[in-house]
Short mmCIF file of C-alpha atoms in Angstrom, two decimals:
data_model
loop_
_atom_site.label_atom_id
_atom_site.label_comp_id
_atom_site.label_asym_id
_atom_site.label_seq_id
_atom_site.Cartn_x
_atom_site.Cartn_y
_atom_site.Cartn_z
CA MET A 883 -31.96 185.56 -274.48
CA THR A 884 -31.55 188.28 -271.84
CA ASP A 885 -32.78 186.45 -268.77
CA TYR A 886 -29.25 185.41 -267.87
CA ASN A 887 -26.24 187.53 -267.12
CA PHE A 888 -23.41 186.94 -269.62
CA ALA A 889 -22.10 183.39 -269.12
CA TYR A 890 -24.77 182.54 -266.51
CA LEU A 891 -22.90 183.62 -263.34
CA ASP A 892 -23.42 187.08 -261.86
CA GLU A 893 -20.53 189.53 -262.08
CA GLN A 894 -19.64 189.35 -258.37
CA THR A 895 -19.29 185.59 -258.56
CA LYS A 896 -17.13 185.78 -261.66
CA ARG A 897 -14.98 188.34 -259.91
CA MET A 898 -14.55 186.04 -256.92
CA ILE A 899 -13.57 183.18 -259.23
CA ARG A 900 -11.09 185.38 -261.14
CA ARG A 901 -9.44 186.29 -257.86
CA ALA A 902 -9.05 182.60 -257.04
CA ILE A 903 -7.64 182.00 -260.53
CA LEU A 904 -5.12 184.84 -260.14
CA LYS A 905 -4.01 183.43 -256.82
CA GLY A 906 -3.72 179.98 -258.35
CA VAL A 907 -1.58 181.34 -261.19
CA ALA A 908 0.61 183.15 -258.68
CA ILE A 909 1.22 179.93 -256.71
CA PRO A 910 1.43 177.18 -259.36
CA GLY A 911 -0.16 173.93 -258.21
CA TYR A 912 -1.61 175.37 -254.99
CA GLN A 913 -5.29 174.55 -254.42
CA VAL A 914 -7.13 177.83 -253.85
CA PRO A 915 -10.48 177.46 -252.05
CA PHE A 916 -13.36 179.32 -253.65
CA ALA A 917 -17.08 179.66 -252.98
CA SER A 918 -18.32 177.25 -255.63
CA ARG A 919 -21.88 177.99 -256.79
CA GLU A 920 -24.58 175.53 -257.61
CA MET A 921 -24.76 175.14 -261.35
CA PRO A 922 -27.70 173.85 -263.38
CA MET A 923 -26.00 170.48 -263.79
CA PRO A 924 -25.05 167.73 -261.35
CA TYR A 925 -21.71 167.56 -259.55
CA GLY A 926 -19.39 165.34 -261.53
CA TRP A 927 -20.53 166.85 -264.81
CA GLY A 928 -18.00 169.62 -264.76
CA THR A 929 -19.47 172.26 -262.45
CA GLY A 930 -15.98 173.42 -261.48
CA GLY A 931 -14.78 173.67 -265.06
CA VAL A 932 -17.95 175.48 -266.11
CA GLN A 933 -17.51 178.09 -263.41
CA VAL A 934 -13.88 178.69 -264.40
CA SER A 935 -14.87 178.89 -268.07
CA ALA A 936 -17.68 181.33 -267.23
CA ALA A 937 -15.21 183.55 -265.40
CA CYS A 938 -12.76 183.46 -268.34
CA LEU A 939 -15.11 183.90 -271.30
CA THR A 940 -15.52 187.21 -273.10
CA PRO A 941 -18.06 187.83 -275.90
CA ASP A 942 -15.24 187.62 -278.48
CA ASP A 943 -14.06 184.18 -277.40
CA THR A 944 -14.45 180.96 -279.33
CA PHE A 945 -15.31 178.08 -277.07
CA LYS A 946 -14.60 174.35 -277.42
CA VAL A 947 -15.54 171.51 -275.08
CA ILE A 948 -13.88 168.11 -274.99
CA ASP A 949 -15.13 165.09 -273.09
CA GLN A 950 -12.59 162.22 -273.06
CA GLY A 951 -11.09 163.73 -276.20
CA ALA A 952 -14.39 163.83 -278.09
CA ASP A 953 -16.47 166.86 -279.07
CA ASP A 954 -19.70 164.95 -279.61
CA THR A 955 -20.39 163.15 -276.32
CA THR A 956 -23.20 164.11 -273.94
CA ASN A 957 -21.09 166.10 -271.52
CA ALA A 958 -19.33 168.07 -274.22
CA VAL A 959 -22.51 168.78 -276.17
CA SER A 960 -24.48 169.94 -273.15
CA ILE A 961 -21.77 172.26 -271.82
CA ARG A 962 -21.23 173.71 -275.30
CA LYS A 963 -24.98 174.33 -275.62
CA PHE A 964 -25.04 175.84 -272.16
CA PHE A 965 -22.56 178.56 -273.11
CA GLU A 966 -24.13 179.03 -276.55
CA ARG A 967 -27.37 179.89 -274.77
CA THR A 968 -26.10 181.87 -271.80
CA ALA A 969 -23.12 183.68 -273.35
CA GLN A 970 -23.85 183.55 -277.08
CA VAL A 971 -20.17 182.90 -277.71
CA ALA A 972 -18.98 181.27 -280.91
CA THR A 973 -18.23 177.58 -280.50
CA THR A 974 -16.00 175.31 -282.50
CA GLU A 975 -14.82 171.74 -282.61
CA HIS A 976 -11.40 172.71 -283.94
CA THR A 977 -8.69 172.98 -281.35
CA ARG A 978 -6.74 175.56 -283.31
CA GLU A 979 -9.68 177.97 -283.62
CA ALA A 980 -10.69 177.90 -279.96
CA SER A 981 -9.54 180.52 -277.47
CA VAL A 982 -11.05 178.82 -274.42
CA ILE A 983 -11.13 175.02 -274.27
CA GLN A 984 -12.89 173.21 -271.47
CA THR A 985 -11.74 169.62 -271.19
CA ARG A 986 -12.54 166.51 -269.27
CA HIS A 987 -9.85 163.81 -269.02
CA ARG A 988 -7.70 164.78 -272.05
CA ILE A 989 -5.25 167.33 -273.38
CA PRO A 990 -5.75 167.92 -277.11
CA GLU A 991 -3.13 166.31 -279.37
CA GLU A 992 -2.71 169.59 -281.23
CA PRO A 993 -0.12 171.72 -279.34
CA LEU A 994 -1.79 174.77 -277.75
CA GLY A 995 -0.56 178.32 -278.11
CA GLU A 996 -0.03 181.28 -275.82
CA ASP A 997 -3.39 182.83 -276.74
CA GLN A 998 -5.38 179.83 -275.54
CA ILE A 999 -6.81 178.83 -272.16
CA LEU A 1000 -7.27 175.19 -271.21
CA VAL A 1001 -9.84 174.60 -268.45
CA TYR A 1002 -9.96 171.21 -266.73
CA GLN A 1003 -12.87 169.64 -264.91
CA VAL A 1004 -11.54 168.10 -261.71
CA PRO A 1005 -13.44 165.55 -259.60
CA ILE A 1006 -11.02 165.26 -256.64
CA PRO A 1007 -8.29 167.91 -256.53
CA GLU A 1008 -6.35 166.48 -253.59
CA PRO A 1009 -3.69 164.01 -254.81
CA LEU A 1010 -3.12 162.71 -251.28
CA ARG A 1011 -6.80 162.12 -250.55
CA PHE A 1012 -6.97 158.34 -250.87
CA LEU A 1013 -4.00 157.87 -248.56
CA GLU A 1014 -4.79 160.56 -246.03
CA PRO A 1015 -8.50 161.26 -245.58
CA ARG A 1016 -8.10 164.24 -243.22
CA GLU A 1017 -8.23 167.60 -245.01
CA THR A 1018 -6.50 169.34 -242.08
CA GLU A 1019 -3.61 166.90 -242.40
CA THR A 1020 -3.27 167.07 -246.19
CA ARG A 1021 -3.24 170.87 -246.06
CA LYS A 1022 -0.48 170.72 -243.49
CA MET A 1023 1.44 168.26 -245.65
CA HIS A 1024 1.19 170.62 -248.62
CA SER A 1025 2.27 173.62 -246.57
CA LEU A 1026 5.26 171.77 -245.09
CA GLU A 1027 6.08 170.04 -248.39
CA GLU A 1028 5.79 166.58 -246.84
CA TYR A 1029 5.21 164.49 -249.92
CA GLY A 1030 6.66 161.11 -248.92
CA LEU A 1031 3.16 159.70 -248.85
CA MET A 1032 2.67 160.26 -252.57
CA HIS A 1033 5.51 157.84 -253.22
CA VAL A 1034 3.86 155.27 -250.94
CA LYS A 1035 1.08 155.09 -253.52
CA LEU A 1036 3.59 154.47 -256.30
CA TYR A 1037 5.43 151.95 -254.10
CA GLU A 1038 2.15 150.07 -253.63
CA ASP A 1039 1.68 150.00 -257.38
CA ILE A 1040 5.08 148.45 -258.01
CA ALA A 1041 4.71 145.99 -255.11
CA ARG A 1042 1.36 144.80 -256.45
CA HIS A 1043 1.81 145.00 -260.22
CA GLY A 1044 5.55 145.05 -260.81
CA HIS A 1045 5.41 148.50 -262.40
CA ILE A 1046 3.75 151.84 -261.71
CA ALA A 1047 0.21 150.91 -262.70
CA THR A 1048 -1.31 154.34 -262.09
CA SER A 1049 -2.36 155.21 -265.61
CA TYR A 1050 -4.42 158.36 -265.08
CA ALA A 1051 -4.49 161.20 -262.55
CA TYR A 1052 -0.74 160.59 -262.27
CA PRO A 1053 0.68 162.92 -259.60
CA VAL A 1054 3.02 165.69 -260.69
CA LYS A 1055 5.24 168.19 -258.92
CA VAL A 1056 4.75 171.73 -260.20
CA GLU A 1057 7.70 174.14 -260.31
CA GLY A 1058 9.54 172.06 -257.70
CA ARG A 1059 7.04 172.83 -254.97
CA TYR A 1060 3.42 171.66 -254.93
CA VAL A 1061 2.36 168.10 -255.72
CA MET A 1062 -0.75 168.29 -257.86
CA ASP A 1063 -3.40 166.00 -259.29
CA PRO A 1064 -3.55 166.80 -263.01
CA SER A 1065 -7.23 165.65 -263.02
CA PRO A 1066 -7.92 162.23 -264.54
CA ILE A 1067 -5.94 162.74 -267.75
CA PRO A 1068 -4.07 159.64 -268.94
CA LYS A 1069 -0.41 159.68 -267.97
CA PHE A 1070 0.30 159.76 -271.71
CA ASP A 1071 -0.72 163.44 -271.50
CA ASN A 1072 1.49 164.29 -268.51
CA PRO A 1073 4.50 165.49 -270.56
CA LYS A 1074 2.15 167.89 -272.37
CA LEU A 1075 1.41 169.71 -269.09
CA GLU A 1076 4.46 171.87 -269.84
CA MET A 1077 2.86 173.99 -272.55
CA ALA A 1078 2.46 177.49 -273.90
CA ALA A 1079 -1.21 177.84 -272.93
CA ILE A 1080 -2.41 178.69 -269.46
CA GLN A 1081 -4.05 175.74 -267.68
CA LEU A 1082 -6.79 176.23 -265.10
CA PHE A 1083 -8.31 173.48 -262.98
CA GLY A 1084 -11.75 173.78 -261.38
CA ALA A 1085 -13.28 171.37 -258.85
CA GLY A 1086 -16.89 172.38 -258.19
CA ARG A 1087 -17.92 169.98 -255.46
CA GLU A 1088 -14.59 170.23 -253.65
CA GLN A 1089 -14.52 174.01 -254.14
CA ARG A 1090 -10.93 174.31 -255.30
CA ILE A 1091 -9.23 176.09 -258.19
CA TYR A 1092 -5.60 175.62 -259.19
CA ALA A 1093 -3.49 176.54 -262.15
CA ILE A 1094 -0.34 175.91 -264.16
CA PRO A 1095 0.98 179.11 -265.80
CA PRO A 1096 2.50 178.84 -269.30
CA TYR A 1097 5.93 177.17 -269.58
CA THR A 1098 5.88 175.99 -265.94
CA LYS A 1099 8.06 173.03 -265.05
CA VAL A 1100 5.88 169.98 -264.35
CA VAL A 1101 7.57 166.75 -263.26
CA SER A 1102 5.79 163.41 -262.95
CA LEU A 1103 6.76 161.64 -259.72
CA ASP A 1104 8.65 158.34 -259.98
CA PHE A 1105 11.39 156.17 -258.48
CA GLU A 1106 15.03 156.15 -259.62
CA ASP A 1107 14.75 152.49 -260.61
CA HIS A 1108 11.17 152.76 -261.92
CA PRO A 1109 11.12 155.95 -264.00
CA PHE A 1110 7.93 157.58 -265.26
CA GLU A 1111 6.74 156.31 -268.64
CA PRO A 1112 3.89 157.85 -270.59
CA SER A 1113 1.96 154.88 -271.92
CA LYS A 1114 -0.60 154.25 -274.63
CA ALA A 1115 -2.13 151.30 -276.46
CA ASP A 1116 0.52 149.77 -278.72
CA HIS A 1117 -1.38 150.24 -282.01
CA PRO A 1118 -1.78 152.85 -284.72
CA CYS A 1119 -5.17 154.56 -285.07
CA ASP A 1120 -7.47 152.43 -287.25
CA LEU A 1121 -9.03 155.47 -288.91
CA CYS A 1122 -6.15 157.87 -289.47
CA GLY A 1123 -3.09 155.65 -288.98
CA ALA A 1124 -1.52 157.93 -286.34
CA ASP A 1125 0.94 156.11 -284.08
CA HIS A 1126 1.71 159.03 -281.77
CA THR A 1127 -1.73 159.73 -280.31
CA TYR A 1128 -3.69 158.46 -277.33
CA LEU A 1129 -6.12 155.74 -278.44
CA ASP A 1130 -9.53 154.48 -277.36
CA GLU A 1131 -10.23 150.79 -277.70
CA VAL A 1132 -13.65 150.12 -279.22
CA ILE A 1133 -15.31 146.70 -279.22
CA VAL A 1134 -17.00 146.39 -282.60
CA ASP A 1135 -18.70 142.98 -282.47
CA ASP A 1136 -19.23 140.10 -280.04
CA ALA A 1137 -16.60 137.90 -281.68
CA GLY A 1138 -13.58 139.66 -280.17
CA GLY A 1139 -13.33 142.27 -282.91
CA ARG A 1140 -11.96 145.59 -281.79
CA MET A 1141 -10.52 148.75 -283.19
CA PHE A 1142 -8.28 151.47 -281.84
CA VAL A 1143 -9.14 155.06 -282.65
CA CYS A 1144 -7.70 158.43 -281.61
CA SER A 1145 -9.52 159.65 -278.52
CA ASP A 1146 -9.09 163.21 -279.83
CA THR A 1147 -11.86 163.22 -282.48
CA ASP A 1148 -10.95 166.62 -283.91
CA TYR A 1149 -7.32 165.63 -284.42
CA CYS A 1150 -8.33 162.32 -286.03
CA ALA A 1151 -10.82 163.99 -288.36
CA GLY A 1152 -8.19 166.56 -289.32
CA ARG A 1153 -5.71 163.85 -290.23
CA GLN A 1154 -8.30 161.97 -292.25
CA ALA A 1155 -9.19 165.14 -294.13
CA ALA A 1156 -5.49 165.53 -294.91
CA GLY A 1157 -5.53 162.09 -296.51
CA HIS A 1158 -4.14 159.85 -293.78
CA ARG A 1159 -5.70 156.38 -293.73
CA GLY A 1160 -5.80 153.61 -291.14
CA ARG A 1161 -6.49 149.89 -291.19
CA LEU A 1162 -10.30 150.20 -291.15
CA SER A 1163 -10.72 153.33 -293.28
CA GLU A 1164 -13.32 153.13 -296.02
CA GLU A 1165 -11.50 153.18 -299.34
CA ASP A 1166 -13.95 155.56 -300.99
CA ALA A 1167 -13.85 158.08 -298.15
CA ALA A 1168 -11.16 160.02 -299.94
CA MET B 674 27.26 163.63 -220.19
CA THR B 675 24.46 165.46 -222.02
CA PRO B 676 21.01 164.02 -221.49
CA LEU B 677 19.19 162.98 -224.66
CA LEU B 678 15.96 164.44 -223.36
CA SER B 679 15.64 166.91 -220.55
CA VAL B 680 12.16 167.73 -219.29
CA ARG B 681 11.57 170.79 -217.13
CA ASP B 682 8.35 171.54 -215.22
CA ILE B 683 5.91 170.35 -217.82
CA ARG B 684 2.34 171.38 -217.11
CA LYS B 685 -0.76 170.69 -219.16
CA THR B 686 -4.29 171.49 -218.08
CA TYR B 687 -7.62 170.88 -219.72
CA GLY B 688 -9.58 173.90 -218.53
CA ALA B 689 -9.66 173.65 -214.74
CA PHE B 690 -8.68 170.01 -214.87
CA VAL B 691 -4.99 169.20 -214.45
CA GLY B 692 -3.61 166.75 -217.02
CA CYS B 693 -0.11 166.69 -215.62
CA THR B 694 1.98 169.18 -213.69
CA ASP B 695 5.48 169.72 -212.24
CA VAL B 696 7.07 166.92 -214.25
CA SER B 697 10.85 167.14 -214.62
CA PHE B 698 13.38 164.48 -215.49
CA ASP B 699 16.45 163.72 -217.58
CA LEU B 700 16.77 160.79 -219.92
CA TYR B 701 20.25 159.69 -220.94
CA PRO B 702 21.22 157.88 -224.16
CA GLY B 703 20.51 154.16 -224.00
CA GLU B 704 18.18 154.54 -221.04
CA VAL B 705 14.64 153.19 -220.88
CA MET B 706 12.23 155.03 -218.66
CA GLY B 707 8.87 153.64 -217.56
CA ILE B 708 5.89 155.75 -216.58
CA VAL B 709 3.19 153.89 -214.67
CA GLY B 710 -0.06 154.92 -213.07
CA GLU B 711 -3.76 154.22 -213.25
CA SER B 712 -6.08 155.39 -216.02
CA GLY B 713 -6.51 159.15 -215.93
CA SER B 714 -3.30 159.77 -214.00
CA GLY B 715 -1.84 161.89 -216.78
CA LYS B 716 0.62 159.40 -218.28
CA SER B 717 -0.59 159.71 -221.83
CA THR B 718 -0.97 163.49 -221.56
CA LEU B 719 2.64 163.67 -220.47
CA LEU B 720 3.83 161.39 -223.27
CA ASN B 721 1.92 163.39 -225.89
CA CYS B 722 3.43 166.62 -224.57
CA LEU B 723 6.92 165.13 -224.80
CA ALA B 724 6.35 163.78 -228.32
CA GLY B 725 4.98 167.08 -229.59
CA HIS B 726 1.43 165.84 -230.16
CA LEU B 727 0.10 168.20 -227.50
CA ALA B 728 1.38 171.67 -226.67
CA PRO B 729 2.13 171.93 -222.92
CA ASP B 730 0.91 175.05 -221.12
CA SER B 731 4.33 175.67 -219.63
CA GLY B 732 7.69 173.98 -219.26
CA GLU B 733 10.49 172.91 -221.54
CA VAL B 734 11.26 169.69 -223.43
CA LEU B 735 14.93 169.87 -224.42
CA PHE B 736 16.10 167.33 -226.98
CA ASP B 737 19.71 166.75 -227.93
CA THR B 738 19.44 167.29 -231.71
CA ARG B 739 22.18 165.96 -233.98
CA ALA B 740 22.93 169.32 -235.53
CA GLU B 741 22.49 171.89 -232.79
CA GLY B 742 22.62 170.11 -229.44
CA LEU B 743 19.92 170.76 -226.86
CA ARG B 744 16.84 172.46 -228.37
CA ASP B 745 13.48 173.15 -226.82
CA THR B 746 11.03 171.13 -228.91
CA VAL B 747 8.04 173.05 -227.52
CA THR B 748 9.17 176.32 -229.05
CA MET B 749 10.85 175.00 -232.21
CA SER B 750 8.96 175.48 -235.47
CA GLU B 751 6.44 172.90 -236.56
CA PRO B 752 8.39 171.72 -239.65
CA GLU B 753 11.43 171.06 -237.45
CA ARG B 754 9.34 169.21 -234.89
CA ARG B 755 7.66 167.09 -237.57
CA MET B 756 11.07 166.38 -239.08
CA LEU B 757 12.23 165.11 -235.68
CA GLY B 758 9.04 163.04 -235.54
CA ARG B 759 10.03 161.17 -238.66
CA THR B 760 13.77 160.86 -238.08
CA ASP B 761 15.10 160.86 -234.52
CA TRP B 762 11.82 160.12 -232.79
CA ALA B 763 9.43 157.25 -233.04
CA PHE B 764 5.98 156.86 -231.54
CA VAL B 765 4.40 153.46 -230.95
CA HIS B 766 0.68 153.74 -230.36
CA GLN B 767 -1.31 151.44 -228.13
CA ASN B 768 -3.63 150.60 -230.99
CA PRO B 769 -1.64 149.67 -234.12
CA ARG B 770 -4.51 151.05 -236.20
CA ASP B 771 -3.52 154.55 -235.04
CA GLY B 772 0.08 154.10 -236.07
CA LEU B 773 -0.30 152.11 -239.30
CA ARG B 774 -1.90 152.85 -242.63
CA MET B 775 -4.39 150.03 -242.83
CA GLY B 776 -4.95 150.38 -246.57
CA VAL B 777 -1.25 150.14 -247.44
CA SER B 778 0.80 146.92 -247.57
CA ALA B 779 3.24 146.00 -244.80
CA GLY B 780 6.19 146.92 -247.03
CA GLY B 781 4.63 150.29 -247.85
CA ASN B 782 4.04 150.96 -244.17
CA VAL B 783 7.69 150.34 -243.34
CA GLY B 784 8.86 152.23 -246.43
CA GLU B 785 6.75 155.32 -245.74
CA ARG B 786 9.17 156.81 -243.25
CA LEU B 787 12.07 156.21 -245.64
CA MET B 788 10.20 157.90 -248.48
CA ALA B 789 9.23 160.73 -246.13
CA VAL B 790 12.91 161.52 -245.62
CA GLY B 791 13.65 161.36 -249.33
CA ALA B 792 14.37 157.74 -250.32
CA ARG B 793 13.49 157.44 -254.01
CA ASN B 794 14.94 154.07 -254.97
CA TYR B 795 12.32 151.33 -254.99
CA GLY B 796 14.82 148.49 -254.74
CA ALA B 797 16.57 149.99 -251.70
CA ILE B 798 13.28 150.77 -249.95
CA ARG B 799 12.04 147.26 -250.59
CA GLU B 800 15.27 145.78 -249.28
CA SER B 801 15.19 147.63 -245.98
CA ALA B 802 11.48 146.85 -245.59
CA THR B 803 12.26 143.15 -246.01
CA ASP B 804 15.15 143.44 -243.57
CA TRP B 805 13.00 145.13 -240.93
CA LEU B 806 10.10 142.72 -241.30
CA GLY B 807 12.61 139.95 -240.65
CA ARG B 808 13.90 141.70 -237.55
CA VAL B 809 10.40 141.87 -236.07
CA GLU B 810 9.75 138.25 -237.01
CA ILE B 811 7.27 138.79 -239.83
CA ALA B 812 7.74 136.33 -242.71
CA ASP B 813 9.05 137.66 -246.05
CA ASN B 814 6.02 136.45 -247.95
CA ARG B 815 3.71 138.75 -245.94
CA ILE B 816 5.41 141.92 -247.21
CA ASP B 817 2.65 142.72 -249.71
CA ASP B 818 -0.23 141.88 -247.36
CA ARG B 819 -2.18 144.65 -245.73
CA PRO B 820 -2.02 145.07 -241.96
CA SER B 821 -5.74 144.32 -241.79
CA ALA B 822 -4.85 140.72 -242.68
CA PHE B 823 -2.42 140.55 -239.73
CA SER B 824 -3.07 139.40 -236.16
CA GLY B 825 -2.96 141.95 -233.33
CA GLY B 826 0.55 140.94 -232.31
CA MET B 827 1.85 141.10 -235.88
CA GLN B 828 0.29 144.54 -236.34
CA GLN B 829 2.06 145.77 -233.24
CA ARG B 830 5.39 144.33 -234.44
CA LEU B 831 4.84 145.92 -237.85
CA GLN B 832 4.22 149.24 -236.15
CA ILE B 833 7.52 148.89 -234.31
CA ALA B 834 9.37 148.03 -237.54
CA ARG B 835 7.81 151.03 -239.29
CA ASN B 836 9.00 153.29 -236.49
CA LEU B 837 12.53 151.96 -236.17
CA VAL B 838 13.40 151.83 -239.87
CA THR B 839 14.87 155.36 -239.92
CA GLY B 840 17.10 154.54 -236.94
CA PRO B 841 15.53 156.86 -234.34
CA ARG B 842 17.31 157.64 -231.09
CA LEU B 843 14.25 158.10 -228.90
CA VAL B 844 11.13 155.94 -228.93
CA PHE B 845 7.88 156.91 -227.23
CA MET B 846 5.63 153.97 -226.49
CA ASP B 847 2.06 154.31 -225.29
CA GLU B 848 0.92 150.99 -223.77
CA PRO B 849 2.71 148.97 -226.47
CA THR B 850 1.42 145.65 -225.11
CA GLY B 851 -2.15 146.72 -224.35
CA GLY B 852 -4.78 144.52 -225.93
CA LEU B 853 -2.46 141.58 -226.59
CA ASP B 854 -2.74 138.21 -224.89
CA VAL B 855 0.00 137.20 -222.46
CA SER B 856 2.03 134.85 -224.65
CA VAL B 857 2.06 137.37 -227.52
CA GLN B 858 2.95 140.07 -225.00
CA ALA B 859 5.90 138.01 -223.79
CA ARG B 860 7.19 137.58 -227.33
CA LEU B 861 6.78 141.26 -228.10
CA LEU B 862 8.56 142.28 -224.90
CA ASP B 863 11.40 139.93 -225.71
CA LEU B 864 11.68 141.43 -229.18
CA MET B 865 11.58 145.01 -227.91
CA ARG B 866 14.22 144.29 -225.27
CA GLY B 867 16.46 142.87 -227.98
CA LEU B 868 15.95 145.84 -230.31
CA VAL B 869 16.51 148.41 -227.56
CA ARG B 870 19.82 146.74 -226.60
CA GLU B 871 20.98 146.16 -230.13
CA MET B 872 20.26 149.68 -231.40
CA GLY B 873 21.14 151.46 -228.16
CA LEU B 874 17.73 153.15 -228.15
CA SER B 875 16.40 155.39 -225.49
CA ALA B 876 12.74 154.88 -224.77
CA ILE B 877 9.91 156.24 -222.70
CA ILE B 878 7.27 153.61 -222.07
CA VAL B 879 3.88 154.47 -220.68
CA THR B 880 1.98 151.52 -219.27
CA HIS B 881 -0.22 150.36 -216.46
CA ASP B 882 1.38 146.93 -216.56
CA LEU B 883 4.10 146.63 -213.93
CA ALA B 884 5.49 143.46 -215.52
CA VAL B 885 6.30 145.42 -218.68
CA VAL B 886 8.36 148.03 -216.86
CA ARG B 887 10.03 145.43 -214.69
CA LEU B 888 11.27 143.74 -217.85
CA LEU B 889 12.11 146.77 -220.02
CA ALA B 890 12.66 149.89 -217.94
CA HIS B 891 15.79 150.95 -216.12
CA ARG B 892 14.05 153.75 -214.32
CA LEU B 893 10.49 154.29 -213.27
CA MET B 894 8.16 157.20 -212.57
CA VAL B 895 4.85 156.63 -210.80
CA MET B 896 2.08 159.13 -211.59
CA LYS B 897 -1.14 159.89 -209.79
CA SER B 898 -3.62 162.70 -210.50
CA GLY B 899 -1.17 164.46 -212.80
CA HIS B 900 1.74 164.44 -210.32
CA VAL B 901 4.83 162.28 -210.17
CA VAL B 902 4.56 160.69 -206.73
CA GLU B 903 7.65 158.49 -206.84
CA ALA B 904 10.65 158.00 -209.09
CA GLY B 905 13.75 155.85 -209.01
CA LEU B 906 15.37 152.70 -210.31
CA THR B 907 12.75 150.20 -211.43
CA ASP B 908 13.71 147.41 -209.07
CA GLN B 909 14.07 149.80 -206.17
CA VAL B 910 10.62 151.32 -206.69
CA LEU B 911 8.88 148.03 -207.25
CA ASP B 912 10.62 146.12 -204.45
CA ASP B 913 10.53 148.86 -201.87
CA PRO B 914 7.69 151.26 -202.69
CA GLN B 915 7.65 154.33 -200.45
CA HIS B 916 4.54 156.24 -201.49
CA ALA B 917 1.17 154.86 -200.38
CA TYR B 918 -0.12 154.84 -203.94
CA THR B 919 2.89 152.91 -205.24
CA GLN B 920 2.43 150.38 -202.47
CA LEU B 921 -1.20 149.97 -203.51
CA LEU B 922 -0.18 149.60 -207.15
CA VAL B 923 2.44 146.97 -206.42
CA SER B 924 0.19 145.02 -204.10
CA SER B 925 -2.70 144.96 -206.56
CA VAL B 926 -0.80 142.93 -209.15
CA LEU B 927 -2.45 139.53 -209.43
CA GLN B 928 -0.20 136.59 -208.65
CA VAL B 929 -0.83 133.36 -210.48
#
């Protein structure tokens, strides 16, 4: 297939995106504007992440796509196919084998290494957006480090629910300076934001790129008397028995039956292959 | 005695049109100053210049800062000015919708200024929010309601609580009683008079309502077409107006 340039975007566009990425890495958590291109998929399907991935990929890379932790959902399959066709890169479902991982709403359970890139798809990059609709004002607040408003959101949570009920897109402060929206990952994943891999965030519709360099300090915002708590469903995985992973709740019949399974399908499959069993595992599967 | 606010020759034009010009005055701690005039006379332009919302074309606004004494707020850096705006200054808008966050509960509205200056203890924030709602006569059980569920008078009182919670020294008010009916106005005025006395606040109140300044202001400035035409003690100006425009203003108040 030679009708496309490598990884779909033309070289000038990739160069522009790389510049934005470099700036983002230089100023951790700062939202760098970039000239987002139209991609052959609708906004909300990861156009920002796809552009960042396209700018990062080389022919030697191995690419993995996660959608809500899973490798086999529509979004993940279509983006993986997209790069198989336009870049002919190798793809994988195994976290450890991938060099570039594009993700939507999860960080893999498997710890990432220094030779890996994690690319997030971001719907709304501005953490202050729902409290302050004016872009001019939020930019000023970022530049002057006026982040009191972010705590107003957490205050509202406690006032209404008795605890901080924000369970995803939980705001973080990066390297003691910029407050950042970590994209809609569950707050269970927030502690993992301090990692060895480089993390890049792309918002296509909002035309912003930001980044967390490896080993950067990332602090989840909280109150002294209501500290941050990463939360998950209080069950072990029903397929692999893991009690330390983020779980999806699946309704299995119309009589109230339900099961909890790891949202990271690759991690769960790996554990099952290693012989771990959960409550609903088939006995003969081993 | 050092004035809290010292204004020197403020001038603001919109193209060829004069917003306000040649305004100078001193405001001392604990003093309440009224600015009256008809619509379009430059009152709000002046107030916005003083509060740092508009940049005047020329002139100085010297404020007696806690740390460094008199500083020109026009030339100070924006972070410093915005810091003043959330600590030592307060601004009460005519329309509470401009000064409140309508999507955030009453407690959150009051707590925002505290959190903006670094309060990070939920219990303490909640406690001072409750305290301040009580001081502006809003019942405890409304603390988690949104301002959109409040009446106009309650919204205005909430706006005042939100502004005073950080213990400012200077309050700018732009028509604080506009749009309220007379009995609610009376209650609000009573409350504001009490708070000003109790906290020893200085205030600059812009209004077209002479009754408001009569009740609240110690001193009065009358503006017309961007100029100050008369200034003096409130009672003196209202009882014995010298300038033709002031005489007109005083005589046009409806008597019941």
